[in-house]
Coordinates of C-alpha atoms and ligand atoms in Angstrom, one line a residue:
M1 CA -20.8 5.8 -36.7
K2 CA -17.0 6.1 -36.1
V3 CA -15.7 6.8 -32.6
L4 CA -12.1 7.8 -31.9
T5 CA -11.0 7.0 -28.4
V6 CA -7.9 8.5 -26.9
V7 CA -6.1 6.9 -24.0
G8 CA -2.6 7.3 -22.5
A9 CA -2.4 6.3 -18.8
R10 CA -2.9 3.1 -16.8
P11 CA -6.4 3.8 -15.4
Q12 CA -7.6 4.8 -18.8
F13 CA -6.7 1.4 -20.3
I14 CA -8.9 -0.3 -17.6
K15 CA -11.9 1.9 -18.3
A16 CA -11.4 1.5 -22.1
A17 CA -11.4 -2.3 -21.6
V18 CA -14.9 -2.1 -20.2
V19 CA -16.3 0.4 -22.6
S20 CA -14.8 -0.9 -25.8
R21 CA -16.3 -4.3 -25.2
H22 CA -19.8 -2.9 -25.5
L23 CA -19.0 -0.1 -28.0
R24 CA -17.6 -2.4 -30.6
K25 CA -20.7 -4.4 -30.8
T26 CA -22.4 -1.6 -32.8
T27 CA -19.7 1.0 -33.7
E28 CA -16.4 1.4 -35.4
E29 CA -13.7 2.4 -32.8
I30 CA -10.3 3.7 -33.6
I31 CA -8.0 3.7 -30.5
V32 CA -5.2 6.3 -30.2
H33 CA -2.6 5.7 -27.4
T34 CA -0.8 9.0 -26.8
G35 CA 2.2 7.1 -25.2
Q36 CA 2.0 8.9 -21.9
H37 CA 2.5 5.6 -20.1
Y38 CA 4.9 3.3 -22.0
D39 CA 6.7 0.8 -19.8
Y40 CA 5.5 -2.7 -20.5
N41 CA 3.9 -3.0 -17.0
M42 CA 2.3 0.5 -17.2
S43 CA 0.8 -0.1 -20.6
E44 CA 1.0 -3.2 -22.7
I45 CA 0.3 -5.6 -19.9
F46 CA -3.2 -4.0 -19.6
F47 CA -3.9 -4.5 -23.3
E48 CA -2.8 -8.1 -23.0
E49 CA -4.6 -9.1 -19.8
L50 CA -7.8 -7.2 -20.5
N51 CA -8.0 -8.1 -24.1
I52 CA -8.2 -4.4 -25.2
P53 CA -7.9 -4.2 -29.0
K54 CA -4.3 -3.0 -30.0
P55 CA -4.2 0.8 -30.5
N56 CA -4.5 1.9 -34.2
Y57 CA -2.0 4.6 -33.4
N58 CA 0.7 5.1 -30.7
L59 CA 1.9 8.7 -30.7
G60 CA 4.9 8.0 -28.4
I61 CA 4.6 11.2 -26.4
S62 CA 5.6 11.1 -22.7
G63 CA 7.5 13.0 -20.1
G64 CA 8.5 16.6 -20.0
S65 CA 6.6 19.4 -18.4
H66 CA 2.7 19.3 -18.3
G67 CA 2.6 22.1 -21.0
E68 CA 5.2 20.4 -23.3
M69 CA 3.5 17.0 -23.0
T70 CA 0.0 18.4 -23.6
G71 CA 1.1 20.6 -26.4
K72 CA 2.9 17.8 -28.3
M73 CA -0.2 15.6 -27.9
L74 CA -2.5 18.3 -29.1
I75 CA -0.5 18.6 -32.3
S76 CA -0.3 14.9 -33.0
I77 CA -3.9 14.1 -32.1
E78 CA -5.2 16.9 -34.4
K79 CA -3.3 15.2 -37.3
V80 CA -4.9 11.8 -36.6
L81 CA -8.4 13.4 -36.3
K82 CA -8.0 15.0 -39.7
V83 CA -7.0 11.7 -41.2
E84 CA -9.7 9.6 -39.4
K85 CA -12.5 12.1 -39.5
P86 CA -14.4 10.4 -36.6
D87 CA -18.0 11.3 -35.7
K88 CA -17.3 11.5 -32.0
L89 CA -14.2 11.6 -29.7
L90 CA -14.2 9.5 -26.5
V91 CA -12.0 10.4 -23.6
Y92 CA -11.6 9.2 -19.9
G93 CA -10.7 11.0 -16.7
D94 CA -8.3 13.8 -16.2
T95 CA -4.9 13.2 -17.6
N96 CA -2.9 15.4 -20.0
S97 CA -3.9 12.9 -22.7
T98 CA -7.6 13.7 -21.9
L99 CA -7.1 17.4 -22.2
A100 CA -5.1 17.4 -25.3
A101 CA -7.6 15.1 -27.1
A102 CA -10.6 17.2 -26.0
L103 CA -9.0 20.4 -27.2
A104 CA -7.9 19.0 -30.6
A105 CA -11.4 17.6 -31.2
V106 CA -13.4 20.6 -30.1
K107 CA -11.4 22.9 -32.4
L108 CA -12.2 20.6 -35.4
D109 CA -15.9 20.6 -34.5
I110 CA -15.9 16.9 -33.4
P111 CA -18.2 16.3 -30.4
V112 CA -16.4 15.2 -27.2
Y113 CA -17.8 12.5 -25.0
H114 CA -16.2 12.7 -21.5
V115 CA -16.3 9.7 -19.1
E116 CA -15.7 10.4 -15.4
A117 CA -16.9 14.0 -15.8
G118 CA -17.6 16.3 -12.9
N119 CA -15.1 15.3 -10.1
R120 CA -13.8 18.4 -8.4
L121 CA -11.3 19.1 -5.7
G122 CA -11.6 22.9 -5.7
T123 CA -7.9 23.7 -6.3
F124 CA -5.8 24.4 -9.3
S125 CA -2.7 23.2 -7.3
N126 CA -3.8 19.7 -8.5
P127 CA -2.7 19.3 -12.1
E128 CA -5.6 16.9 -12.9
E129 CA -8.2 19.5 -11.8
I130 CA -7.3 21.8 -14.6
N131 CA -7.7 18.9 -17.1
R132 CA -11.0 17.9 -15.7
I133 CA -12.5 21.4 -15.7
C134 CA -11.3 22.3 -19.2
T135 CA -12.4 18.9 -20.6
D136 CA -15.9 19.1 -19.1
H137 CA -16.4 22.7 -20.4
V138 CA -15.6 21.8 -24.0
A139 CA -17.4 18.4 -24.0
T140 CA -20.8 17.8 -25.7
V141 CA -21.8 14.8 -23.5
L142 CA -20.7 14.5 -19.8
M143 CA -20.9 11.0 -18.3
S144 CA -20.6 11.0 -14.6
C145 CA -19.8 8.2 -12.2
T146 CA -21.6 9.6 -9.1
E147 CA -24.3 11.9 -7.9
S148 CA -21.7 14.2 -6.3
A149 CA -20.1 14.7 -9.8
V150 CA -23.5 15.5 -11.3
K151 CA -24.0 18.2 -8.7
F152 CA -20.6 19.8 -9.4
L153 CA -21.5 20.0 -13.1
E154 CA -25.0 21.5 -12.3
S155 CA -23.3 24.2 -10.2
E156 CA -21.1 25.0 -13.2
G157 CA -24.2 25.4 -15.5
L158 CA -23.6 22.1 -17.3
S159 CA -26.6 20.0 -16.3
S160 CA -28.2 19.9 -19.8
R161 CA -25.2 17.9 -21.1
T162 CA -24.8 15.7 -18.0
H163 CA -25.8 12.1 -17.5
L164 CA -25.2 9.8 -14.5
V165 CA -24.0 6.5 -16.0
G166 CA -22.1 4.9 -13.0
D167 CA -18.4 4.1 -12.8
P168 CA -16.7 1.9 -15.4
M169 CA -14.1 1.0 -12.7
Y170 CA -16.9 -0.6 -10.8
D171 CA -17.9 -2.6 -13.9
A172 CA -14.3 -3.6 -14.2
F173 CA -14.1 -4.7 -10.6
L174 CA -17.1 -6.9 -10.9
Y175 CA -16.1 -8.3 -14.3
Y176 CA -12.5 -9.1 -13.5
K177 CA -12.6 -10.1 -9.9
G178 CA -13.0 -13.8 -10.6
K179 CA -10.1 -13.7 -13.0
A180 CA -8.0 -11.8 -10.4
A181 CA -8.8 -14.5 -7.8
E182 CA -7.3 -17.1 -10.2
K183 CA -4.1 -15.1 -10.6
D184 CA -0.9 -16.6 -9.4
M185 CA 0.1 -14.3 -6.6
Y186 CA 3.0 -16.0 -5.1
K187 CA 5.8 -14.2 -6.9
F188 CA 6.6 -10.5 -7.2
T189 CA 9.6 -8.8 -8.8
D190 CA 11.4 -6.3 -6.5
L191 CA 13.1 -3.2 -7.8
N192 CA 16.4 -5.2 -8.3
G193 CA 14.7 -7.7 -10.5
N194 CA 14.7 -10.4 -7.8
T195 CA 11.5 -12.4 -7.0
F196 CA 9.9 -12.6 -3.6
L197 CA 7.0 -14.5 -2.2
C198 CA 3.7 -12.8 -1.4
P199 CA 3.1 -12.9 2.4
D200 CA -0.1 -14.2 3.8
D201 CA -0.9 -10.9 5.6
F202 CA 0.0 -7.6 4.1
Y203 CA -1.0 -4.0 3.6
Y204 CA -1.3 -2.6 0.1
L205 CA 0.2 0.8 -0.7
T206 CA 0.3 2.8 -3.8
C207 CA 1.7 6.4 -3.9
H208 CA 2.6 8.3 -7.0
R209 CA 0.9 11.7 -7.0
Q210 CA 3.0 14.8 -7.7
E211 CA 1.8 16.2 -4.4
N212 CA 3.2 13.3 -2.3
T213 CA 6.4 12.5 -4.3
S214 CA 7.8 15.8 -5.3
T215 CA 9.8 16.1 -2.0
D216 CA 11.5 13.2 -0.2
K217 CA 10.0 14.4 3.2
K218 CA 6.4 13.4 2.5
L219 CA 7.2 10.0 1.0
T220 CA 9.6 9.3 3.9
E221 CA 6.8 9.9 6.4
I222 CA 4.4 7.7 4.4
L223 CA 6.9 4.9 4.2
K224 CA 8.0 5.3 7.9
A225 CA 4.2 4.8 8.9
M226 CA 3.9 1.7 6.7
N227 CA 7.1 0.2 8.0
S228 CA 5.9 0.4 11.6
L229 CA 2.8 -1.8 10.9
D230 CA 2.1 -5.3 12.2
A231 CA 2.4 -6.9 8.7
P232 CA 4.6 -6.1 5.6
T233 CA 3.4 -3.6 3.0
I234 CA 3.4 -4.4 -0.7
Y235 CA 4.2 -1.3 -2.6
P236 CA 4.3 -1.5 -6.5
V237 CA 6.1 1.8 -7.3
H238 CA 5.1 4.0 -10.2
P239 CA 8.1 4.8 -12.4
R240 CA 7.8 8.5 -11.5
N241 CA 9.1 7.9 -8.0
H242 CA 10.8 4.5 -8.4
D243 CA 14.4 5.7 -7.6
I244 CA 13.4 7.9 -4.7
A245 CA 11.2 5.2 -3.0
F246 CA 14.1 2.7 -3.3
Q247 CA 16.6 5.2 -1.9
I248 CA 14.4 6.1 1.1
C249 CA 13.8 2.5 2.0
Q250 CA 17.5 1.7 1.8
T251 CA 18.7 4.8 3.8
N252 CA 16.1 4.2 6.5
T253 CA 16.4 0.4 6.4
F254 CA 12.6 0.0 6.0
K255 CA 12.6 -3.8 5.9
N256 CA 8.8 -4.1 6.4
I257 CA 8.2 -2.7 3.0
L258 CA 8.3 -4.8 -0.1
L259 CA 8.9 -2.6 -3.1
T260 CA 7.9 -4.1 -6.4
Q261 CA 7.7 -3.1 -10.1
P262 CA 4.2 -1.9 -11.1
V263 CA 1.9 -4.9 -11.4
G264 CA -0.9 -5.6 -13.9
Y265 CA -4.5 -4.9 -13.2
L266 CA -5.5 -8.5 -12.2
T267 CA -2.6 -8.7 -9.7
S268 CA -3.6 -5.2 -8.3
L269 CA -7.2 -6.3 -7.9
S270 CA -6.0 -9.5 -6.2
L271 CA -3.9 -7.4 -3.8
V272 CA -6.9 -5.2 -3.1
N273 CA -9.1 -8.2 -2.3
R274 CA -6.5 -9.9 -0.1
A275 CA -4.9 -6.9 1.8
K276 CA -5.6 -6.2 5.4
K277 CA -6.0 -2.5 4.6
I278 CA -5.0 0.0 1.9
V279 CA -3.1 3.2 1.9
T280 CA -3.0 5.1 -1.4
D281 CA -3.2 8.5 -3.1
S282 CA -4.7 6.9 -6.3
G283 CA -8.3 7.8 -7.3
G284 CA -8.8 4.3 -8.7
L285 CA -7.5 2.4 -5.7
Q286 CA -9.7 4.3 -3.3
R287 CA -12.7 3.2 -5.2
E288 CA -11.5 -0.4 -5.5
A289 CA -10.9 -0.5 -1.7
F290 CA -14.5 0.7 -1.3
F291 CA -15.8 -2.0 -3.8
A292 CA -13.9 -4.7 -1.9
E293 CA -15.1 -3.3 1.5
K294 CA -11.5 -2.8 2.6
K295 CA -10.6 0.1 5.0
C296 CA -8.7 2.8 3.0
V297 CA -6.6 5.7 4.1
T298 CA -6.0 8.3 1.4
V299 CA -2.9 10.3 1.8
F300 CA -4.0 13.5 0.1
D301 CA -5.3 17.0 1.1
H302 CA -8.6 16.8 -0.9
V303 CA -11.6 14.5 -1.2
V304 CA -11.7 13.2 -4.7
W305 CA -14.4 10.5 -4.3
P306 CA -16.8 11.9 -1.6
E307 CA -19.0 8.8 -1.7
T308 CA -16.2 6.5 -0.4
M309 CA -15.7 8.6 2.7
I310 CA -18.9 7.5 4.4
E311 CA -18.7 5.8 7.8
N312 CA -14.9 6.1 7.9
R313 CA -14.5 3.6 5.0
N314 CA -12.0 6.0 3.4
Q315 CA -10.3 8.7 5.4
L316 CA -7.9 11.4 4.3
A317 CA -4.6 11.5 6.1
A318 CA -1.8 14.1 5.9
P319 CA 1.6 12.7 4.7
C320 CA 2.5 12.4 8.4
Y321 CA 3.5 9.2 10.4
E322 CA 1.0 9.8 13.3
D323 CA -2.0 10.8 11.1
I324 CA -1.6 7.8 8.9
L325 CA -1.4 5.4 11.8
A326 CA -4.3 7.1 13.6
K327 CA -6.5 6.8 10.5
L328 CA -5.5 3.2 9.9
E329 CA -6.8 2.3 13.4
T330 CA -10.2 3.9 13.0
D331 CA -12.9 1.3 12.4
Q332 CA -15.1 1.5 9.3
R333 CA -18.8 0.6 9.2
I334 CA -20.3 -0.9 6.1
D335 CA -23.8 -0.6 4.9
P336 CA -24.1 -3.3 2.1
M337 CA -27.1 -1.5 0.6
Y338 CA -25.1 1.7 -0.1
K339 CA -23.9 1.4 -3.7
P340 CA -23.1 4.9 -5.1
F341 CA -21.1 3.8 -8.1
G342 CA -23.9 2.5 -10.2
D343 CA -25.1 -1.0 -11.1
G344 CA -22.1 -2.4 -12.8
H345 CA -23.4 -1.5 -16.3
A346 CA -21.8 1.8 -16.9
G347 CA -20.0 0.4 -20.0
E348 CA -23.3 -0.4 -21.7
K349 CA -24.7 3.0 -20.9
I350 CA -21.6 4.8 -22.2
G351 CA -21.6 2.6 -25.3
A352 CA -25.3 3.6 -25.9
F353 CA -24.5 7.3 -26.0
L354 CA -21.8 6.7 -28.6
Q355 CA -23.9 4.8 -31.1
Ligands
LIG1 C1 -0.7 10.5 -14.8 C2 -1.9 11.4 -14.6 C3 -2.6 11.0 -13.3 C4 -2.9 9.6 -13.2 C5 -1.7 8.8 -13.5 C6 -2.1 7.3 -13.6 C7 -1.6 13.6 -15.6 C8 -1.4 15.1 -15.3 N1 -1.6 12.8 -14.6 O1 0.3 10.8 -13.8 O2 -3.8 11.8 -13.2 O3 -3.2 9.3 -11.8 O4 -1.1 9.2 -14.8 O5 -1.0 6.5 -13.2 O6 -1.8 13.3 -16.8 N2 7.0 7.3 -16.6 C9 7.8 6.2 -16.9 N3 7.2 5.1 -17.5 C10 5.9 5.1 -17.7 C11 5.1 6.2 -17.3 C12 5.7 7.3 -16.8 O7 9.1 6.2 -16.7 O8 5.4 4.1 -18.3 C13 7.7 8.4 -15.9 C14 8.1 9.5 -16.8 O9 9.4 9.9 -16.6 C15 7.2 10.6 -16.5 C16 6.8 10.4 -15.0 O10 6.8 9.0 -14.9 O11 7.8 11.9 -16.7 C17 5.4 10.8 -14.7 O12 4.4 10.3 -15.6 P1 3.2 11.2 -16.1 O13 2.5 10.4 -17.2 O14 3.7 12.5 -16.5 O15 2.3 11.4 -14.8 P2 1.7 10.3 -13.8 O16 2.3 10.6 -12.5 O17 1.8 9.0 -14.4
LIG2 N1 -2.9 -0.5 -10.5 C1 -2.3 -1.5 -11.3 N2 -1.0 -1.8 -11.0 C2 -0.2 -1.1 -10.0 C3 -0.9 -0.1 -9.3 C4 -2.2 0.2 -9.6 O1 -2.9 -2.1 -12.2 O2 1.0 -1.4 -9.9 C5 -4.3 -0.2 -10.8 C6 -5.2 0.0 -9.7 O3 -5.7 -1.3 -9.2 C7 -6.3 0.9 -10.3 C8 -5.5 1.7 -11.3 O4 -4.3 1.0 -11.5 O5 -7.2 0.1 -11.0 C9 -5.3 3.1 -10.7 O6 -4.4 3.8 -11.5 P1 -3.4 4.9 -10.9 O7 -3.3 4.8 -9.5 O8 -2.2 4.9 -11.8 O9 -4.3 6.2 -11.4 P2 -5.5 7.1 -10.7 O10 -6.6 6.1 -10.5 O11 -4.9 7.7 -9.5 O12 -5.8 8.1 -11.8

């Protein structure tokens, strides 16, 4: 059995780390990196820290419009599939790399195995929604993280191909949290290349979605809210909005925000575990906040992970100063028995489907 895995973006490297470890015990795996994320701290650091096997191919495709990026990937992935002739294609999540790989494989009659299938927001204004829906509908096996995702797939007539396996991000959280705790957390690099020390008390912010960063107004409101808090905010900035975040903080003298370069996964997990509270628009970080039992405010119009929203553990906020502060003040309640993301063995289950 030969499986070809296509990854391209930061959260996919983390999921691949978990799954590849199990998959490779029984199966030959070829890894194709599309190149969608390419900076050292958006890509290579994950392969190094998480011991992910080096990609067999790096297609070097990134940037441009969604159509241009997806189209170029489709052409290049098809060429690799024709050379490698895998029995199965494995893809994760909802990026342009996911969609391009799924389309290339299905047109060559190669069965597509989709991890993190079934999440739905109900709007095509979110670029990832298009990727998720198209990938799910051409895939042969749909592996979902949660019950709510399984229900969405049922409602689209896909239940015969759907399996609830749990969330590989939960596996990763459990597996790496010890290593993350050992991580030297004292030094960060700011956007000028200077180092600063990690404060004892801090909030953790990530914000990179197209929806929040395509205009200055929304990001300014988010940063204004964070700047007003009772402890500094650590904000590792995605390269998409690096320049604009820097400029907003300078113009408004937001001195309570510590902008940093993107960090590796172990540092990010350590920040999750040590932060007072978390504000984010990241799908991954919302779940990590939930796993770590940290209060989370998600600056987004849509619920992506409904299971995290229970008992105010995760709340949506508009990109607006007052709403973010109000939601941060709301107390959460935690039922330690409520574990909707599986048993921490999603990787084994996914590996078993691919044998
Ligand atoms: C993508 C995914 C999103 C996921 C995110 C993970 C799509 C449609 N979206 O969004 O679902 O949450 O990855 O982080 O696929 N850039 C760099 N260096 C890098 C990576 C990106 O400079 O290493 C810049 C490029 O100029 C690029 C821009 O960031 O144009 C945006 O990157 P892109 O991969 O298009 O989208 P993400 O926002 O990362
Ligand atoms: N993350 C990271 N470094 C950072 C910011 C985030 O390693 O500087 C991790 C974070 O802990 C989570 C994952 O990246 O595991 C989430 O990825 P991202 O927010 O890019 O994508 P999404 O989950 O929204 O698709």
